[in-house]
Short mmCIF file of C-alpha atoms in Angstrom, two decimals:
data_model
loop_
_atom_site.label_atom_id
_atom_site.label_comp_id
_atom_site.label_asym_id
_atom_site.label_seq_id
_atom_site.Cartn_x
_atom_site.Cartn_y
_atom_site.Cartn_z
CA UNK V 28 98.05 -49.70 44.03
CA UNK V 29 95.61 -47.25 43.17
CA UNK V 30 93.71 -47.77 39.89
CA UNK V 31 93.73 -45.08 37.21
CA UNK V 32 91.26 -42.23 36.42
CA UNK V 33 89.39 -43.06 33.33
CA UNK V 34 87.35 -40.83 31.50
CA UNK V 35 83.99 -41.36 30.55
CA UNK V 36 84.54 -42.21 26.65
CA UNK V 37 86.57 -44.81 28.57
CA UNK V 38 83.54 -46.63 30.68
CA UNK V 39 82.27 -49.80 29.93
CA UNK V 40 78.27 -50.10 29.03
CA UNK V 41 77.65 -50.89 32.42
CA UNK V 42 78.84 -48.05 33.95
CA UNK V 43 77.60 -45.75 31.92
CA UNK V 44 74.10 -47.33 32.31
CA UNK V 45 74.76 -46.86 36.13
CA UNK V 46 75.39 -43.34 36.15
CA UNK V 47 72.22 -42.98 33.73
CA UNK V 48 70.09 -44.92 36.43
CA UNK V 49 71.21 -42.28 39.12
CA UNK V 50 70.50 -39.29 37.86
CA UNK V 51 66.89 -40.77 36.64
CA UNK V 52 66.58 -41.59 40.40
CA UNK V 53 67.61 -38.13 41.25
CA UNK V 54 64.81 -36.77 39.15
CA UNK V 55 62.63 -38.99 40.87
CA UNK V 56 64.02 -37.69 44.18
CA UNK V 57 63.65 -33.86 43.28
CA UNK V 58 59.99 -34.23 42.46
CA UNK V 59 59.03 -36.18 45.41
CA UNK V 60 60.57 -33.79 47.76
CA UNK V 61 58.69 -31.10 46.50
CA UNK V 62 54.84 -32.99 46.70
CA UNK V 63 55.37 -34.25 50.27
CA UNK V 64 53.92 -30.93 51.01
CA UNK V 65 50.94 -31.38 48.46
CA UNK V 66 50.37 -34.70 49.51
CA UNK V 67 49.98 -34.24 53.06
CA UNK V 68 48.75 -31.08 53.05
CA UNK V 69 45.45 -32.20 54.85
CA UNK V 70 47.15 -33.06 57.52
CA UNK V 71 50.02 -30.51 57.84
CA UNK V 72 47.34 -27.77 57.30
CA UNK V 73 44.69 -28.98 60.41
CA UNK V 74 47.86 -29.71 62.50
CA UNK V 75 49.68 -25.83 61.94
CA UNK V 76 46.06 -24.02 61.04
CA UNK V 77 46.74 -23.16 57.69
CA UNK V 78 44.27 -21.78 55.11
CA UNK V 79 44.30 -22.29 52.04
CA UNK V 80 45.69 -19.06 51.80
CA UNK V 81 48.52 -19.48 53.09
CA UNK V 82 49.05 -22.68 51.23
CA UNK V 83 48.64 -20.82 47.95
CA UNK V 84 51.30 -18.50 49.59
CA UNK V 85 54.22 -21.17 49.93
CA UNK V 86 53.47 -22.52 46.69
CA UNK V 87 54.30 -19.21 45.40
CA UNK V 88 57.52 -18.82 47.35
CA UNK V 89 58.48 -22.25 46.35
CA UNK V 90 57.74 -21.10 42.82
CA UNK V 91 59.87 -18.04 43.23
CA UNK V 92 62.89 -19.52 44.51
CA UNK V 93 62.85 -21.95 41.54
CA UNK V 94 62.30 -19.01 38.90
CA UNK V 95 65.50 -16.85 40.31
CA UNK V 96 67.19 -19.56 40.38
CA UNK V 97 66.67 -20.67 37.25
CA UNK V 98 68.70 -17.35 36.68
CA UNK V 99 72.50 -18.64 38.11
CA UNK V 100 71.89 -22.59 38.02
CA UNK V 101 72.91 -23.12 34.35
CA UNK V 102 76.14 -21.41 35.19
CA UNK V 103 77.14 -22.96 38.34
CA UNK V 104 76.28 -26.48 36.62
CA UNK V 105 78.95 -25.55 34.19
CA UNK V 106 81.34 -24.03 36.71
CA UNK V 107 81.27 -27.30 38.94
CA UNK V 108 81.19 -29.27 36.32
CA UNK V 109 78.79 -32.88 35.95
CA UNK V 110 80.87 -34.48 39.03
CA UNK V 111 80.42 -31.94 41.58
CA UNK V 112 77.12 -30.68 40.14
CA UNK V 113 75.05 -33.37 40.79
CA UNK V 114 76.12 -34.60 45.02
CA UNK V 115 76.10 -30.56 45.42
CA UNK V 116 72.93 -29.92 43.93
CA UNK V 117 71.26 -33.19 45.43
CA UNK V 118 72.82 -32.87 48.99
CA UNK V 119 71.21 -28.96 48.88
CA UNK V 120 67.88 -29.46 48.04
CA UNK V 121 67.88 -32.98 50.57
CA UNK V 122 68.95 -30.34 53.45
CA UNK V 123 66.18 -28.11 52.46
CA UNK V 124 63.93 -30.60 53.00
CA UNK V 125 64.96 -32.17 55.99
CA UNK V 126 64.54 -28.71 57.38
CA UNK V 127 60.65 -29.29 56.97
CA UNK V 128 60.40 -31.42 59.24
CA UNK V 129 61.73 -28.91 62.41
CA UNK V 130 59.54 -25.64 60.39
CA UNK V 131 57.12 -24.36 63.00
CA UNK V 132 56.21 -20.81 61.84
CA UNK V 133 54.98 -19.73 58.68
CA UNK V 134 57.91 -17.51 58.44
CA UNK V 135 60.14 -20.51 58.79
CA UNK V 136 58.46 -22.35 56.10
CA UNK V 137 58.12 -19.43 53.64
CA UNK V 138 62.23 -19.53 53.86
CA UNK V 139 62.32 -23.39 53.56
CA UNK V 140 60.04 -23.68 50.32
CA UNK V 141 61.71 -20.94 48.82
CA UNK V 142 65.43 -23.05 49.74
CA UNK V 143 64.30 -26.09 48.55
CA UNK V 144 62.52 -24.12 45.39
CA UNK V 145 66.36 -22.73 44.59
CA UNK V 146 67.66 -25.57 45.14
CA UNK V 147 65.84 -28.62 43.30
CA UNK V 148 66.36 -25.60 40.08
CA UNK V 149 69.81 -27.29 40.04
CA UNK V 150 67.89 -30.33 38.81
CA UNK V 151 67.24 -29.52 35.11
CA UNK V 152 70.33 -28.35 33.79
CA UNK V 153 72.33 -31.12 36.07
CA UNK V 154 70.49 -33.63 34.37
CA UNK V 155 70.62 -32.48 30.78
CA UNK V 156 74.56 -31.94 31.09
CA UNK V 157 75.00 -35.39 32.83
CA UNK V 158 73.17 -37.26 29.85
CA UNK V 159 74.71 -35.31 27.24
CA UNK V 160 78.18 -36.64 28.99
CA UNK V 161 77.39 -40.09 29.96
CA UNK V 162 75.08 -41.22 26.63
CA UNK V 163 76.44 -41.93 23.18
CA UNK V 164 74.95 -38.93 21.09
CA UNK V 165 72.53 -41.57 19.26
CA UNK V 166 71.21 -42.30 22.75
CA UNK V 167 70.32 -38.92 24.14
CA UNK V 168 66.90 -38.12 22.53
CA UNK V 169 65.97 -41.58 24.45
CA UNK V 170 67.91 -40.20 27.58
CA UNK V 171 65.78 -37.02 27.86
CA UNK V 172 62.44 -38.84 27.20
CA UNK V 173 63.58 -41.09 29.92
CA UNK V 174 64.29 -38.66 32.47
CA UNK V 175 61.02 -36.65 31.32
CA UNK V 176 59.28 -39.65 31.88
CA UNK V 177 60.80 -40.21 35.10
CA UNK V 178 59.43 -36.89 36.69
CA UNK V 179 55.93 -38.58 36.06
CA UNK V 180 57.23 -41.48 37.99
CA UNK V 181 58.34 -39.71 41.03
CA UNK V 182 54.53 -38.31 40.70
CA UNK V 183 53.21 -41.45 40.76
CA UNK V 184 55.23 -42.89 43.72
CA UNK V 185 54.99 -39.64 45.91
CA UNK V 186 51.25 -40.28 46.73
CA UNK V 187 51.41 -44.03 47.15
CA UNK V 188 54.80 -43.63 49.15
CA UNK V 189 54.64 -40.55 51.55
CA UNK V 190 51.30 -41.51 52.91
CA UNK V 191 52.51 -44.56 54.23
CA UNK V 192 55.92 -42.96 55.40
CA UNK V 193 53.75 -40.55 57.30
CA UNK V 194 51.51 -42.83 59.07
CA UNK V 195 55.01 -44.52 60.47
CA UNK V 196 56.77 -41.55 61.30
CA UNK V 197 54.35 -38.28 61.43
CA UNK V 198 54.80 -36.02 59.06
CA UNK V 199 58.08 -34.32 59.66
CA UNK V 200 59.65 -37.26 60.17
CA UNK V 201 58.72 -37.91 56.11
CA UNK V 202 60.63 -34.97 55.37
CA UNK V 203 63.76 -35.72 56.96
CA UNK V 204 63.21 -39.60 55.44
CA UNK V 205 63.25 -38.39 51.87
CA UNK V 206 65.95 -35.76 52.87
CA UNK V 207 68.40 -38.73 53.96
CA UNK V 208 67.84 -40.67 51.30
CA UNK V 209 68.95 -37.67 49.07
CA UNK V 210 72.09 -38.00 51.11
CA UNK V 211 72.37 -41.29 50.55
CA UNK V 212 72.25 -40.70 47.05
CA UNK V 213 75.09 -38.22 47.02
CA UNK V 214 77.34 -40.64 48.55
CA UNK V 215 76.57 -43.17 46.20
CA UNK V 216 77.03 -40.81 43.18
CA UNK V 217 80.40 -39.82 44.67
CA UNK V 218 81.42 -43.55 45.17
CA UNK V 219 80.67 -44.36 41.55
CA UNK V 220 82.56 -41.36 40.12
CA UNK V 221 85.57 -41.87 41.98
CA UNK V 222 87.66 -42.58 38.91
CA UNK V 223 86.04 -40.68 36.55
CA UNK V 224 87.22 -37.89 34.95
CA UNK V 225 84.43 -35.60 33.14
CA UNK V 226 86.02 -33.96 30.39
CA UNK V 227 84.13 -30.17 29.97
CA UNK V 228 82.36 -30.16 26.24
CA UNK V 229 84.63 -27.89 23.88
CA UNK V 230 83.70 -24.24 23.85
CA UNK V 231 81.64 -22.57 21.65
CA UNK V 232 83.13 -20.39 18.75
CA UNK V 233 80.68 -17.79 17.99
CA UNK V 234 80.92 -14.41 16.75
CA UNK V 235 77.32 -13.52 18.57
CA UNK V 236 77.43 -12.38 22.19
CA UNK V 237 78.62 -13.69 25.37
CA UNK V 238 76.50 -16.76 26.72
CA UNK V 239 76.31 -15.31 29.92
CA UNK V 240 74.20 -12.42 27.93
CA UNK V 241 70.38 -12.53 27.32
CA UNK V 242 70.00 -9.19 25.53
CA UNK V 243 69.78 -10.82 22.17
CA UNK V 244 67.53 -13.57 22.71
CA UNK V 245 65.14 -11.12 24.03
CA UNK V 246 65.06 -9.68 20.72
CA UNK V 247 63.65 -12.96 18.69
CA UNK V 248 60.60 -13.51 18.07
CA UNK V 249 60.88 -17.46 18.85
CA UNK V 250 61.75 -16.41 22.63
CA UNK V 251 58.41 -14.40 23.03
CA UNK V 252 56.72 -17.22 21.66
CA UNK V 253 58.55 -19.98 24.39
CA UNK V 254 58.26 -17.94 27.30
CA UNK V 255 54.24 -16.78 26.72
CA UNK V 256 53.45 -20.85 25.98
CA UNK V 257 55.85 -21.72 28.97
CA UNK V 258 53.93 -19.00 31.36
CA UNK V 259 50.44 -20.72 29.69
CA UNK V 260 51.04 -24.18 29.95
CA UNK V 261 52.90 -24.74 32.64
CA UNK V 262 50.91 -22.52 35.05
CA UNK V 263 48.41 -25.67 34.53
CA UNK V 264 51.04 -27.76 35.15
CA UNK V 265 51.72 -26.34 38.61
CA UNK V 266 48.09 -25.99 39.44
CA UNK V 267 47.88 -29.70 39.28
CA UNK V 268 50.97 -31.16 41.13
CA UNK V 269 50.07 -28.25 43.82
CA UNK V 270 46.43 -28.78 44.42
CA UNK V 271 45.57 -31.85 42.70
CA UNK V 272 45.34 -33.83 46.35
CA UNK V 273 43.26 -31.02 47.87
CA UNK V 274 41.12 -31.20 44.98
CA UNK V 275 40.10 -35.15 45.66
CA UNK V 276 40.00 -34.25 49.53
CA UNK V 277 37.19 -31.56 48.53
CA UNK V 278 35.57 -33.48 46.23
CA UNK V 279 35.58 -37.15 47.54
CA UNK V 280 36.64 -36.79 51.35
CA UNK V 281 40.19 -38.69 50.40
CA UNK V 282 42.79 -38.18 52.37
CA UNK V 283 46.50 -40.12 53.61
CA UNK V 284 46.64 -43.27 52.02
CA UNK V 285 43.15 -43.40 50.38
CA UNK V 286 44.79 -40.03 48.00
CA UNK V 287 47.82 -42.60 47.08
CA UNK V 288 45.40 -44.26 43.94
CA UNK V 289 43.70 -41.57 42.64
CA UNK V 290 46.93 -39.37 41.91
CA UNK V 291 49.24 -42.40 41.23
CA UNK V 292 47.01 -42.94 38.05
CA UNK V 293 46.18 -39.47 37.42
CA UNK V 294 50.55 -38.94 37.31
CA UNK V 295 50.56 -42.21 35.35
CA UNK V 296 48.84 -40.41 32.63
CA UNK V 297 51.36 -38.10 32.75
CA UNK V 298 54.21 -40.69 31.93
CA UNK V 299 52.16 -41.87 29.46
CA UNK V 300 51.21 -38.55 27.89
CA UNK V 301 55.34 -37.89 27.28
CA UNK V 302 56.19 -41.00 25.89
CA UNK V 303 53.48 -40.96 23.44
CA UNK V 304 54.35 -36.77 22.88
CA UNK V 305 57.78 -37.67 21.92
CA UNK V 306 56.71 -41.15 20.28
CA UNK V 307 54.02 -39.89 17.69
CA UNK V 308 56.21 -36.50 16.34
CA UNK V 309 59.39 -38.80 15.62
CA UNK V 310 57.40 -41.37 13.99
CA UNK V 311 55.06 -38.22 11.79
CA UNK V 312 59.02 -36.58 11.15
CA UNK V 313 60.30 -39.92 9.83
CA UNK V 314 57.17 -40.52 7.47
CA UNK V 315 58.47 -36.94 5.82
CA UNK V 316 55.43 -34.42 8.05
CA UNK V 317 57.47 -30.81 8.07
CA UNK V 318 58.21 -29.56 11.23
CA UNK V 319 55.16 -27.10 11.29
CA UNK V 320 52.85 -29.73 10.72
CA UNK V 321 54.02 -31.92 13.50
CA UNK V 322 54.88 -29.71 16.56
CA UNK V 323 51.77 -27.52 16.03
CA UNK V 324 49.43 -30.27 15.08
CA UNK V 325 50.57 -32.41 17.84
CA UNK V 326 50.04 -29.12 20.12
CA UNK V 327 46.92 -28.66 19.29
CA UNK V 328 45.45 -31.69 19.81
CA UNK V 329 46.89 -31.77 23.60
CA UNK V 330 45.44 -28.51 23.98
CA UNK V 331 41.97 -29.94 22.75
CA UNK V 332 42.69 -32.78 25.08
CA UNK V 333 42.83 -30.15 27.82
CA UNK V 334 39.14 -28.65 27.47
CA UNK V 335 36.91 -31.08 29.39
CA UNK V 336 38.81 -30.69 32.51
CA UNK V 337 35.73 -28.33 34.31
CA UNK V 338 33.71 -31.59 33.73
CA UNK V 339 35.47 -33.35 36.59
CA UNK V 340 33.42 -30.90 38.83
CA UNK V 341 29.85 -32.24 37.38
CA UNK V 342 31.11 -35.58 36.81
CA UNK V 343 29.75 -37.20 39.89
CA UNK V 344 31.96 -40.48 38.83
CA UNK V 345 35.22 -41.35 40.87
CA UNK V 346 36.18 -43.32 37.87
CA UNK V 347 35.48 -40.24 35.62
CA UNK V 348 37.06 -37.72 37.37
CA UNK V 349 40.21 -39.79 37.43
CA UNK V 350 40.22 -40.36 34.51
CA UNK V 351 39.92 -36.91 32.97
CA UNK V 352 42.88 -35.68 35.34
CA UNK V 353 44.78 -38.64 33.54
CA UNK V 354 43.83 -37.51 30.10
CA UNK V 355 44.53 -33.63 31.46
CA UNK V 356 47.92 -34.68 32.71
CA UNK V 357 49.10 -36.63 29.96
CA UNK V 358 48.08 -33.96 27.42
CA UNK V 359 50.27 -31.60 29.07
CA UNK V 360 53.35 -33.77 29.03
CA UNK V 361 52.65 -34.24 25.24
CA UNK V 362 52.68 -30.34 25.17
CA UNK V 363 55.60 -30.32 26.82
CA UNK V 364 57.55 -32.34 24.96
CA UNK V 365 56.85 -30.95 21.85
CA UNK V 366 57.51 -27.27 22.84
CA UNK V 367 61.05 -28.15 24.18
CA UNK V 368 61.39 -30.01 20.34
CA UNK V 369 59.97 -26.83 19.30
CA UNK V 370 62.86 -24.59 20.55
CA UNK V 371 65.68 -26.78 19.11
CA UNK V 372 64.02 -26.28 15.98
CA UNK V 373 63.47 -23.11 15.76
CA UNK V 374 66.78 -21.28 17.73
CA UNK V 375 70.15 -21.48 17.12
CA UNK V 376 72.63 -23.53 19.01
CA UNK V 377 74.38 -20.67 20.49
CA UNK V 378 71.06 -19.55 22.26
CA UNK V 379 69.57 -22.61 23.02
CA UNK V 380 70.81 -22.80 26.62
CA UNK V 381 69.78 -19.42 27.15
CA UNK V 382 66.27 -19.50 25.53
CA UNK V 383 65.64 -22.91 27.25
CA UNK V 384 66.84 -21.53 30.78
CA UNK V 385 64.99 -18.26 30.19
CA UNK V 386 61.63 -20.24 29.17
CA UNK V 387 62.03 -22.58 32.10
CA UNK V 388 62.15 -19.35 34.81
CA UNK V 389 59.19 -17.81 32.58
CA UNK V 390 56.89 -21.31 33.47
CA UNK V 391 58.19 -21.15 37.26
CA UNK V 392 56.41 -17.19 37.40
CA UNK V 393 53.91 -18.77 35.71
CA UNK V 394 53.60 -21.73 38.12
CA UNK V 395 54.00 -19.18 40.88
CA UNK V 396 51.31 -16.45 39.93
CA UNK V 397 48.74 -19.51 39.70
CA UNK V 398 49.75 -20.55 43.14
CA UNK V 399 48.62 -17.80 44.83
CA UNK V 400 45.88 -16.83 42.93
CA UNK V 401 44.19 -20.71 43.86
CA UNK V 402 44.96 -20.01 47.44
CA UNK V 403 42.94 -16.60 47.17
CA UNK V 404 40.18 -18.40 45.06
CA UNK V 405 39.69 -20.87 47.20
CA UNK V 406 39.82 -18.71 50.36
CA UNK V 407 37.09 -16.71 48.71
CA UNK V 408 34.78 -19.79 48.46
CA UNK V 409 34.54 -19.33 44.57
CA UNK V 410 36.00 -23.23 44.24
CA UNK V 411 37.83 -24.99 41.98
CA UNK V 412 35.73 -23.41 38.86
CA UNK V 413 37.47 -20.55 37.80
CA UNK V 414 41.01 -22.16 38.05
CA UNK V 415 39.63 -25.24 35.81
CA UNK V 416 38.32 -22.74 33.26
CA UNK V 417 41.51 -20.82 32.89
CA UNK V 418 43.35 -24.22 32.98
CA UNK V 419 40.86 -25.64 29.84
CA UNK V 420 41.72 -22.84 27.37
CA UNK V 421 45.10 -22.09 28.72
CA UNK V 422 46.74 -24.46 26.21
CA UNK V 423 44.87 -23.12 23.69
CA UNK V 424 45.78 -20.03 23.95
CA UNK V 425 49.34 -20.82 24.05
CA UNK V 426 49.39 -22.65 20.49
CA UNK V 427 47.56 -19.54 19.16
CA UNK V 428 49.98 -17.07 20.80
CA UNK V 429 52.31 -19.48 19.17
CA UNK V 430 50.84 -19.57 15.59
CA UNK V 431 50.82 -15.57 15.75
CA UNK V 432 54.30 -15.05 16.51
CA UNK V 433 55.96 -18.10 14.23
CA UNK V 434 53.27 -18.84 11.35
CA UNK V 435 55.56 -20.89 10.12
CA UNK V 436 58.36 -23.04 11.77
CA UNK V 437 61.61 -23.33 9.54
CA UNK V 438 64.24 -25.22 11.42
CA UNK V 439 67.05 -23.72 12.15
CA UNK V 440 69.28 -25.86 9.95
CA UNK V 441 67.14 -25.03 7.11
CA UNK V 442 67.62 -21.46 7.09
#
């Protein structure tokens, strides 16, 4: 006899927690698919001839892919719905990546990254919609720090993991590894959901425009000041989880395994850095703080965090340098946090998927222009120098930008 569909108001602790757990571990999966390439780009780079150049180059596609994307994902998440979004959007971006690992030509690679880039954007607004289905509402805030949290994780295991993966199986074969397992994953999610029934959330009466329409949120004022802090900070952001292992390969001869340490704690910084972001502004909310006080003092002081990161050029200290990425890396996640905080404040729930999607694309071109611009630095023999220096004031010129568009922040609910 075949047991009945339940939905998932219906599920027992357990399963919810279950469902939880996989789409963490698919936002573990997404990010370690994309560093395989950063991690091992030593090797893939001597083996195919690459320059840095061309490095910079797929970055950029990668970048690209993601950013479009960004444009349509939102709306096939919501067409598919939470049960077919997630194996779909997992299973694509698993392919892409298995396809790495038969990529000979740059041509062929340039397609790939910019696949997998389009793909893994199905990530994000999957994993938002998932949480907000399978959490109780008083649970959510802790679901998102979780998952945010989580992306730090897969940071931390890609350079201890892949190493090792590649020394057993070349590189390639690491590709198609993590691609199966992304398989694997679909299956399971399938198998869990079997008798699950996701209801769709109730639909928005507004009398403002269409969803599907960005016209008026280019209009605000709070957009402008999203997108130009998105492009700022997360151009860093990118820099980092691109060319962070070439970085410690030019400065300290690491390489393989020996890279797995340095960037493990460097990413562990980063976990830290977003639990602490999102720790600190609910406890300063909760002792009474306004809003302004608390998302632009707590953005400040990550940007300040931010401005020593040239020193790990002079430092001359493994210990140092390490530690300064950690401190760089964790700052931004604290940044992070509190700008996505920031636009629930500030913009109304009718545009809040659209400003959010729309800021995320804006930090993809951002992540993408910086991509090819290190390649082209560092294929002119100027170093890591100039990219460091933009990367130390960047945040501070994103809380400015910030402070001159929205003096003050009024939440929305306020108004």
């Amino acid at each position: 006899m075949t047991k009945p569909t339940k939905t998932v108001a219906q599920l027992s602790a357990h399963a919810r927690a279950l469902l939880f757990a996989l789409v963490v571990t698919a936002g573990i999966l997404n990010l370690v698919d994309r560093q395989i390439i950063s991690v091992l780009k030593p090797i893939i780079a001597t083996d195919l001839g690459w320059s840095d150049d061309d490095y910079g180059t797929l970055a950029a596609w990668f970048q690209g892919g993601a950013a479009f994307a960004f444009l349509f994902t939102g709306w096939i998440v919501d067409k598919l719905g939470v049960k077919w979004a997630n194996p779909i959007g997992v299973a694509a971006w698993s392919i892409a990546a298995m396809a790495h690992g038969w990529a000979r030509s740059m041509t062929e690679f340039v397609m790939i990254r910019v696949s997998l880039g389009a793909t893994e954007a199905m990530g994000t607004p999957t994993g938002i919609k998932t949480i907000a289905s399978v959490l109780p509402k008083n649970w959510r805030s802790s679901g998102f720090g979780a998952t945010n949290a989580a992306n730090s994780i897969g940071a931390i295991l890609a350079p201890l993991a892949i190493p090792g993966v590649a020394l057993l199986v070349g590189w390639r074969g690491t590709f198609v590894a993590a691609g199966a397992l992304g398989l694997v994953w679909a299956a399971v999610w399938l198998v869990a959901t079997r008798r699950v029934t996701f209801s769709p959330p109730r639909p928005v009466e507004t009398d403002t425009a269409p969803l599907t329409e960005y016209g008026p949120i280019l209009r605000n004022r709070q957009t402008w000041a999203i997108v130009v802090a998105k492009v700022l900070s997360d151009a860093t952001w990118w820099l980092l989880l691109f060319w962070l292992p070439d970085f410690f390969h030019r400065q300290y001869g690491l390489t393989g395994v020996a890279l797995g340490v340095p960037l493990a704690i460097a990413y562990g910084g980063a976990a830290v850095g977003s639990l602490l972001g999102g720790g600190v502004s609910t406890r300063l909310l909760s002792l009474g703080y306004s809003v302004n006080t608390v998302r632009k003092g707590i953005l400040l002081v990550a940007a300040l965090c931010v401005l020593p990161i040239p020193l790990v050029l002079y430092a001359g200290n493994y210990a140092v340098t390490i530690g300064l990425m950690a401190l760089t890396l964790a700052a931004h996640q604290a940044f992070s946090t509190n700008l996505f905080a920031l636009i629930a404040d500030v913009v109304p729930q009718d545009k809040l998927g659209r400003v959010t999607a729309f800021g995320s694309l804006s930090g993809n071109v951002g992540g993408m222009v910086i991509a090819k611009v290190a390649g082209l630095v560092l294929t002119a023999g100027l170093g890591y120098l100039p990219l460091f220096l933009f990367a130390s004031v960047s945040y501070l010129l994103a809380v400015g930008w910030i402070q001159l568009l929205l003096p003050t922040l009024r939440p929305i609910e306020a108004r």
